[in-house]
Tab-separated table of C-alpha atoms and ligand atoms in Angstrom:
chain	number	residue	atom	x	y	z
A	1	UNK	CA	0.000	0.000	0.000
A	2	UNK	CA	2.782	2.436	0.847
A	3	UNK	CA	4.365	1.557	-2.218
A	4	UNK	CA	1.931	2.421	-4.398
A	5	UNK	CA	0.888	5.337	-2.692
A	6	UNK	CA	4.627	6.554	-3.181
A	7	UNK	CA	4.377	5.710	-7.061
A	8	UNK	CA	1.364	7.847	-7.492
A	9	UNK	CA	2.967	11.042	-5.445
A	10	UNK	CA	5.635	9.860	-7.931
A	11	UNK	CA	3.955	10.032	-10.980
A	12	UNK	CA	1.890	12.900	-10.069
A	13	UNK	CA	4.136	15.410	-8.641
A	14	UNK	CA	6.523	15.227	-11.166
A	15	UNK	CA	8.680	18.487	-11.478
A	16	UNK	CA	8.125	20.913	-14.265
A	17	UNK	CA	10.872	21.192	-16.996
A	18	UNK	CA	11.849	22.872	-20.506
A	19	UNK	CA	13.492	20.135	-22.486
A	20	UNK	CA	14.648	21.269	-25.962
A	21	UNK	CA	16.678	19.750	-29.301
A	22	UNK	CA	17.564	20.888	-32.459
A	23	UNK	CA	15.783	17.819	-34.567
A	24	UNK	CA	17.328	18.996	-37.805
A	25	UNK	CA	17.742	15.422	-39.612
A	26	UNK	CA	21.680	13.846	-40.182
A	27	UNK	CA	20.200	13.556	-43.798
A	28	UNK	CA	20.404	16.900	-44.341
A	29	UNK	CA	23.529	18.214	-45.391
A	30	UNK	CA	23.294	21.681	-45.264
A	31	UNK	CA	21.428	23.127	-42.458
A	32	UNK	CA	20.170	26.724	-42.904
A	33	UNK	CA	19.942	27.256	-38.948
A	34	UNK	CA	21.253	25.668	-36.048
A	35	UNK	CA	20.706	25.965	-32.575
A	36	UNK	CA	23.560	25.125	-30.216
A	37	UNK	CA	22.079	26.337	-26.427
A	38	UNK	CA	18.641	27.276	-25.565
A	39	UNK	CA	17.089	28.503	-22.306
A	40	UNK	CA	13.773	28.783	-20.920
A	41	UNK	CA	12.859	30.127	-17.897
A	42	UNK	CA	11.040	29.371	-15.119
A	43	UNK	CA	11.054	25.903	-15.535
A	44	UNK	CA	6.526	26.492	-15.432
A	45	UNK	CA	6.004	29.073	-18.001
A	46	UNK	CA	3.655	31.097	-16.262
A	47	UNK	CA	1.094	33.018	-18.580
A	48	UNK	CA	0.482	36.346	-18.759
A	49	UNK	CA	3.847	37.121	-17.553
A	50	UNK	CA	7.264	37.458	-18.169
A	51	UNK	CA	9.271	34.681	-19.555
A	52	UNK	CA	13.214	34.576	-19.790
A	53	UNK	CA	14.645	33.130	-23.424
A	54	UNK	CA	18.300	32.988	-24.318
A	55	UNK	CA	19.517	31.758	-27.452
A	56	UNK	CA	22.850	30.705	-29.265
A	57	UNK	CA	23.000	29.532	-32.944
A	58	UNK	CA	23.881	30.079	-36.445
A	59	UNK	CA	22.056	31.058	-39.625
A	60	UNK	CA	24.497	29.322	-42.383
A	61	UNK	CA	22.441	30.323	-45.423
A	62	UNK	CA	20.664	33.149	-46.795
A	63	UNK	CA	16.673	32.543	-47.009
A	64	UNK	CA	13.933	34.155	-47.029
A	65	UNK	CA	10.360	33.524	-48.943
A	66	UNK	CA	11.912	29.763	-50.393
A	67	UNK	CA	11.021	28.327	-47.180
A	68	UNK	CA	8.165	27.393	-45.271
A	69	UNK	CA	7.135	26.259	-42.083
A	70	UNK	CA	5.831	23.191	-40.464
A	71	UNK	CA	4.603	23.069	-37.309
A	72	UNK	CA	3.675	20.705	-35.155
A	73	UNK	CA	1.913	21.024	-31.777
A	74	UNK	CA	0.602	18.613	-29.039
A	75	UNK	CA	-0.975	18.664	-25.244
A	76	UNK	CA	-0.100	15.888	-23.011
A	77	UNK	CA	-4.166	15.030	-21.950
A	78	UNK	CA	-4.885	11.772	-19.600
A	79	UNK	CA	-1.654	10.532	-20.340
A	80	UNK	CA	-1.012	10.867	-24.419
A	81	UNK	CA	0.215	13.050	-26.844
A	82	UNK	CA	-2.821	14.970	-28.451
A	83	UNK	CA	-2.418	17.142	-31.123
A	84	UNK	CA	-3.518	20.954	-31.004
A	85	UNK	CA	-5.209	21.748	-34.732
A	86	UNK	CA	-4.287	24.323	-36.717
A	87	UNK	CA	-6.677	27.723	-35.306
A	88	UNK	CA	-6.588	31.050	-36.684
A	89	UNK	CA	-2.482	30.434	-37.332
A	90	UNK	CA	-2.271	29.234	-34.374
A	91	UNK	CA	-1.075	25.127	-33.390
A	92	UNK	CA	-0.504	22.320	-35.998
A	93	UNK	CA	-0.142	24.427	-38.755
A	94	UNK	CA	1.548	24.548	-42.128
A	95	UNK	CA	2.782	27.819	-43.031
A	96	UNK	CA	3.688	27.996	-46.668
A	97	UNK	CA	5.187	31.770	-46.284
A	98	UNK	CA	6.377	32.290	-42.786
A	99	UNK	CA	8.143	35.922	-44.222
A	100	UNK	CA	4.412	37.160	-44.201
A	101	UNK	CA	4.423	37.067	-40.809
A	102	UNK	CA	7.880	38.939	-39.918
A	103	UNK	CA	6.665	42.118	-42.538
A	104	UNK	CA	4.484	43.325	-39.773
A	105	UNK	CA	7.800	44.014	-38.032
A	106	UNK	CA	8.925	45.346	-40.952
A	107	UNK	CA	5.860	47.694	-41.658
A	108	UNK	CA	5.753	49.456	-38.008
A	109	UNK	CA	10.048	49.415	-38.374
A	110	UNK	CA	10.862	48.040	-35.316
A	111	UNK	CA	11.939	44.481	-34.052
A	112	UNK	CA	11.217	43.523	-30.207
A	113	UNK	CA	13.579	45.610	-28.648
A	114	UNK	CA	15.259	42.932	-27.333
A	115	UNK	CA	16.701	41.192	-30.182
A	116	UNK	CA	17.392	44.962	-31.931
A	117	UNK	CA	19.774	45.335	-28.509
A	118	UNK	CA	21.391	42.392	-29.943
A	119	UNK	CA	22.150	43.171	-33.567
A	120	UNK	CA	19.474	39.891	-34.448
A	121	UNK	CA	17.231	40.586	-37.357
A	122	UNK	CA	13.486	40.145	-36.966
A	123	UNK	CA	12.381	40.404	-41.011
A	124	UNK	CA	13.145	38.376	-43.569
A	125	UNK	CA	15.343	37.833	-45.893
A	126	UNK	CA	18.095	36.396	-43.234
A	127	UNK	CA	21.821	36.290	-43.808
A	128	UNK	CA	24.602	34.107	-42.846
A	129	UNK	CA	25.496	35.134	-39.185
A	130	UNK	CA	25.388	34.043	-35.541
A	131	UNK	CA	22.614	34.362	-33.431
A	132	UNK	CA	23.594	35.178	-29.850
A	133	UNK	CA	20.660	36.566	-27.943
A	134	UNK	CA	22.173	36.723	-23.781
A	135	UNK	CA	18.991	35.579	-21.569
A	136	UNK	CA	16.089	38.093	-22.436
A	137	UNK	CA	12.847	39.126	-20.827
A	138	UNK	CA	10.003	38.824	-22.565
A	139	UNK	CA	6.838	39.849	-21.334
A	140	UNK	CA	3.531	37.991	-22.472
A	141	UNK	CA	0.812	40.455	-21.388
A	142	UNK	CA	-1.967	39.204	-22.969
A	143	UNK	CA	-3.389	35.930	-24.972
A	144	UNK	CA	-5.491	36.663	-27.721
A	145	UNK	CA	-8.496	34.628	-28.995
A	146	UNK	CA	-6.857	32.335	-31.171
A	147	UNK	CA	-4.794	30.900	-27.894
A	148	UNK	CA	-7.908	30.471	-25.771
A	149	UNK	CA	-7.301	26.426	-26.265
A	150	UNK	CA	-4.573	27.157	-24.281
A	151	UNK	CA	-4.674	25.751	-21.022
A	152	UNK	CA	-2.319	24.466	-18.133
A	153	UNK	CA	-0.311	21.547	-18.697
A	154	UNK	CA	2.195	19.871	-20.694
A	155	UNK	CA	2.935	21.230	-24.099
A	156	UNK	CA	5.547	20.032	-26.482
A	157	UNK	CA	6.104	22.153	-30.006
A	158	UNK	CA	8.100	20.951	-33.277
A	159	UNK	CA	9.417	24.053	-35.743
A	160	UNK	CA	10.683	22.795	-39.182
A	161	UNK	CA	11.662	24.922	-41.653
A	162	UNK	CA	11.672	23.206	-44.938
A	163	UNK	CA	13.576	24.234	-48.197
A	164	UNK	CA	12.607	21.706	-51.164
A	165	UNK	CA	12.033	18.541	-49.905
A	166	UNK	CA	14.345	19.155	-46.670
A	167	UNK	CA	14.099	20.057	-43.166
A	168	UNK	CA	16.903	22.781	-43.187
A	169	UNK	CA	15.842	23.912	-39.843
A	170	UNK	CA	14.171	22.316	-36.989
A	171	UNK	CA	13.679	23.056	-33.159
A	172	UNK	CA	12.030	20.945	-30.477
A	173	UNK	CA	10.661	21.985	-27.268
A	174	UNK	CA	8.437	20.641	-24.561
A	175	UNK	CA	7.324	22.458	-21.424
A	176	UNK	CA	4.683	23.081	-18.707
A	177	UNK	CA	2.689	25.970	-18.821
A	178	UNK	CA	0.643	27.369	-16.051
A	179	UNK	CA	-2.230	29.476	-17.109
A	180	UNK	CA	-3.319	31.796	-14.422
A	181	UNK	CA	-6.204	34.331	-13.803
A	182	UNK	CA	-9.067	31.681	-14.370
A	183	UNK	CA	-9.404	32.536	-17.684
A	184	UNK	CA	-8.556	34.302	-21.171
A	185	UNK	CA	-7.333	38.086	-21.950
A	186	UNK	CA	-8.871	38.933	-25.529
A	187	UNK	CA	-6.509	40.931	-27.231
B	1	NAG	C1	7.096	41.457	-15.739
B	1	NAG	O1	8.106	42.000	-14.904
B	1	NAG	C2	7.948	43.383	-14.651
B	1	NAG	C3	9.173	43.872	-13.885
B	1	NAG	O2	9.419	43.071	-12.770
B	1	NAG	C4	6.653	43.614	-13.900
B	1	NAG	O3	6.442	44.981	-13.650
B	1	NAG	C5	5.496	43.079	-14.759
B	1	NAG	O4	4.277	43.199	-14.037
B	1	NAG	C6	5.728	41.620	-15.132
B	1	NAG	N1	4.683	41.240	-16.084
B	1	NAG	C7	3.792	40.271	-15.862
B	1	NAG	C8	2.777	40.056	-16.924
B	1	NAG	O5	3.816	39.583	-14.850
């Protein structure tokens, strides 16, 4: 009895973590972005508010509008992998010309401040260079409709990027998220 009582504090108090990996494939040969170090922090992404990101990588080739985006996007419910649907842009989606959504930055002329502080580019079309953005701040203030699937729990997100036939760009990450305020900020 005490045994099993200790499994299920076990299995149910497990901590909360950010896990990430680049998941570009060995078959492809030449990458178009790699990540080497990615952080996350706090280890429960608390939302609305402020959520720490640092990352180190390089952008090896020039590209812009010739790729697209893949993304796929599950919630760990009752003990399986469920996938979140494509919404309004928002989960499981395919997005044939991920550019489109950079020009907005590129409209009002300005790139979250804290990537500008660090030389990193926000628009497309990218060139060849490191990325190096020091552990940043970013503050999530409100959710707008199309996240109001979003709940607490266990989240884990795949990014490809995909030139041609090939993944020339891919990052994984899983994590808990805590949503708090007993409901949804429309934005
Ligand atoms: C983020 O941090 C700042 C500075 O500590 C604080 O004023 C702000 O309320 C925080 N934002 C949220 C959404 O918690």
């Amino acid at each position: 009895m005490k045994a099993i009582i200790l499994l299920l504090s076990v299995l149910t108090s497990s901590e909360a973590t950010v896990t990430w990996r680049d998941c570009v494939p060995s078959s492809t040969a030449h990458p178009y972005v790699t990540f080497t170090s990615v952080s996350i922090s706090p280890d429960l992404v608390v939302l609305p508010g402020n959520v720490t990101i640092g990352v180190q990588g390089t952008v090896h080739h020039h590209f812009g509008k010739d790729v697209r985006m893949v993304v796929h996007m599950d919630k760990y419910l009752l003990g399986v992998w469920s996938k979140v649907p494509c919404h309004s842009n928002v989960g499981s989606c395919n997005y044939d010309n991920p550019c489109e959504f950079l020009s907005a930055f590129a409209t009002s002329g300005t790139c979250p401040h804290q990537l500008e502080a660090h030389g990193l580019p926000c628009t497309c079309p990218f060139n060849p260079s490191d990325i190096n953005l020091p552990p940043s701040v970013f503050e999530v203030t409100k959710i707008n409709a199309a996240w109001n699937w979003l709940a607490t729990g266990k989240f884990r997100v795949q990014a490809e990027m995909i030139h041609g036939n090939d993944i020339v760009g891919c990052f994984h990450v899983e994590m808990d998220i805590k949503v708090i305020g007993g409901g949804f900020i429309f934005g």
